[in-house]
Short mmCIF file of C-alpha atoms in Angstrom, two decimals:
data_model
loop_
_atom_site.label_atom_id
_atom_site.label_comp_id
_atom_site.label_asym_id
_atom_site.label_seq_id
_atom_site.Cartn_x
_atom_site.Cartn_y
_atom_site.Cartn_z
CA MET A 1 23.04 -14.85 -0.75
CA ASP A 2 20.93 -11.99 0.56
CA LEU A 3 18.96 -10.91 -2.23
CA LYS A 4 17.07 -7.57 -2.44
CA MET A 5 14.28 -6.29 -4.69
CA GLY A 6 16.43 -2.77 -5.64
CA TYR A 7 14.01 -1.50 -8.58
CA VAL A 8 11.59 -2.55 -10.88
CA ILE A 9 11.53 -1.09 -14.28
CA LEU A 10 8.08 -0.98 -16.58
CA TYR A 11 7.87 -0.25 -20.48
CA ALA A 12 5.91 2.52 -21.78
CA GLU A 13 4.63 4.07 -24.79
CA ASP A 14 4.43 7.92 -23.79
CA LEU A 15 6.88 9.10 -20.80
CA ASP A 16 5.15 12.12 -20.97
CA LYS A 17 1.86 10.72 -19.48
CA THR A 18 3.41 7.97 -17.09
CA LYS A 19 4.75 10.96 -15.23
CA HIS A 20 1.51 12.84 -15.60
CA PHE A 21 -0.01 9.43 -14.00
CA TYR A 22 2.77 8.91 -11.62
CA GLY A 23 4.29 12.06 -10.59
CA GLU A 24 1.31 14.12 -10.88
CA LEU A 25 -1.16 11.94 -9.93
CA LEU A 26 -0.03 9.49 -7.32
CA GLY A 27 2.54 12.09 -6.26
CA LEU A 28 5.57 9.69 -6.33
CA LYS A 29 8.97 11.85 -6.41
CA LEU A 30 11.24 11.93 -9.72
CA ARG A 31 14.02 10.92 -7.97
CA ASN A 32 16.45 10.30 -10.77
CA GLU A 33 15.55 11.48 -15.62
CA PHE A 34 17.79 10.60 -17.97
CA ASP A 35 16.99 11.20 -21.88
CA THR A 36 14.13 8.05 -22.03
CA TYR A 37 14.60 6.77 -17.82
CA ILE A 38 12.72 8.56 -15.12
CA GLU A 39 13.14 6.86 -11.96
CA TYR A 40 10.28 7.16 -8.61
CA ASP A 41 11.24 6.74 -5.38
CA THR A 42 8.37 5.07 -3.60
CA GLY A 43 10.40 3.81 -0.11
CA ASN A 44 12.56 0.63 -0.33
CA THR A 45 12.01 -0.10 -4.66
CA VAL A 46 12.86 3.05 -6.83
CA LEU A 47 9.74 2.20 -9.59
CA SER A 48 11.42 3.09 -13.12
CA PHE A 49 10.22 3.57 -16.50
CA ASN A 50 11.91 3.10 -19.79
CA THR A 51 10.45 4.35 -23.40
CA ARG A 52 10.56 -0.14 -25.50
CA GLU A 53 12.55 1.84 -27.93
CA GLY A 54 15.02 3.17 -25.43
CA GLY A 55 14.93 -0.82 -23.50
CA ARG A 56 15.66 -2.08 -26.37
CA GLU A 57 18.94 0.07 -26.96
CA VAL A 58 19.79 -0.52 -23.14
CA THR A 59 19.19 -4.40 -22.77
CA ASN A 60 19.94 -5.81 -26.47
CA LEU A 61 16.29 -7.92 -25.30
CA PRO A 62 13.26 -8.25 -27.76
CA ILE A 63 11.22 -6.05 -26.06
CA PRO A 64 7.69 -4.82 -28.57
CA ASP A 65 6.22 -2.11 -28.85
CA GLY A 66 2.96 -1.61 -28.22
CA ILE A 67 0.29 -1.50 -24.50
CA ARG A 68 0.16 -4.81 -23.49
CA LYS A 69 -3.18 -6.21 -23.49
CA GLU A 70 -2.25 -9.02 -21.13
CA GLN A 71 -1.36 -8.48 -17.90
CA THR A 72 0.85 -11.20 -15.70
CA PHE A 73 1.59 -8.78 -12.56
CA GLU A 74 0.29 -4.93 -10.78
CA LEU A 75 2.00 -2.52 -8.80
CA GLY A 76 0.63 -1.42 -5.40
CA PHE A 77 0.31 1.52 -3.67
CA VAL A 78 -0.68 1.47 0.11
CA THR A 79 -1.99 4.46 1.29
CA GLU A 80 -4.91 5.42 4.50
CA ALA A 81 -6.48 7.24 1.51
CA VAL A 82 -8.34 4.56 -0.80
CA GLU A 83 -11.23 5.96 -1.53
CA GLU A 84 -9.52 9.96 -1.92
CA THR A 85 -6.22 8.02 -4.18
CA VAL A 86 -9.57 6.65 -6.43
CA GLU A 87 -12.02 9.48 -6.72
CA LYS A 88 -8.73 12.22 -7.74
CA LEU A 89 -7.82 9.18 -9.98
CA ARG A 90 -11.39 8.75 -11.70
CA LYS A 91 -11.41 12.61 -11.90
CA ALA A 92 -7.96 12.64 -13.88
CA GLU A 93 -9.81 9.96 -16.28
CA VAL A 94 -7.80 7.37 -15.28
CA PRO A 95 -10.44 4.30 -15.95
CA VAL A 96 -11.14 2.57 -12.68
CA LEU A 97 -11.43 -1.09 -13.08
CA LEU A 98 -12.27 -1.81 -9.79
CA GLU A 99 -13.72 0.33 -6.58
CA PRO A 100 -12.46 0.23 -3.93
CA THR A 101 -13.44 -2.72 -1.99
CA GLU A 102 -13.27 -4.41 1.47
CA LYS A 103 -11.99 -7.70 1.28
CA PRO A 104 -12.46 -10.48 3.99
CA TRP A 105 -9.31 -9.93 5.55
CA GLY A 106 -9.64 -5.97 6.41
CA GLN A 107 -8.34 -4.25 3.68
CA LYS A 108 -9.68 -2.11 1.27
CA VAL A 109 -8.56 -2.48 -2.17
CA ALA A 110 -8.72 -0.86 -5.51
CA TYR A 111 -7.56 -1.24 -9.22
CA VAL A 112 -6.89 1.22 -11.36
CA SER A 113 -5.36 1.52 -15.18
CA ASP A 114 -1.93 3.27 -15.61
CA PRO A 115 -1.25 4.98 -19.39
CA ASP A 116 0.13 1.75 -20.69
CA GLY A 117 -2.46 -0.30 -18.98
CA HIS A 118 -0.56 -1.65 -16.25
CA TYR A 119 -2.40 -2.75 -13.40
CA ILE A 120 -1.80 -0.50 -10.24
CA GLU A 121 -3.48 -1.94 -6.68
CA ILE A 122 -4.62 1.54 -4.40
CA CYS A 123 -4.57 -0.62 -1.25
CA SER A 124 -5.05 0.21 2.33
CA PRO A 125 -2.45 -1.40 4.99
CA ILE A 126 -2.73 -4.81 5.99
CA GLY A 127 -3.23 -6.07 9.45
#
């Protein structure tokens, strides 16, 4: 079996805020948009969003309403410009959860929160 990650779908409360964060602030290219569903090109994997209501309609899964307080994953975006990216997000009043920090393995890592509370890692390439 040869599996590849094709896409990730996150559920969002407000697609306009989501589009502003991922499209305008992070600069991702909008790949597709249909009704309550949007996709961004991130390289090998597509990052997608749907409203919770739209997700329930398409999947028939019990997707809960409201911003989730618990986190079980994070999205990582790799850049050589960690500090500059974090500063741009800070100026746009994005919550910075961890300032850029040098890790023991040499990688610079910072964390911010998207409009739905998802943890977003902004990090330098490893090695």
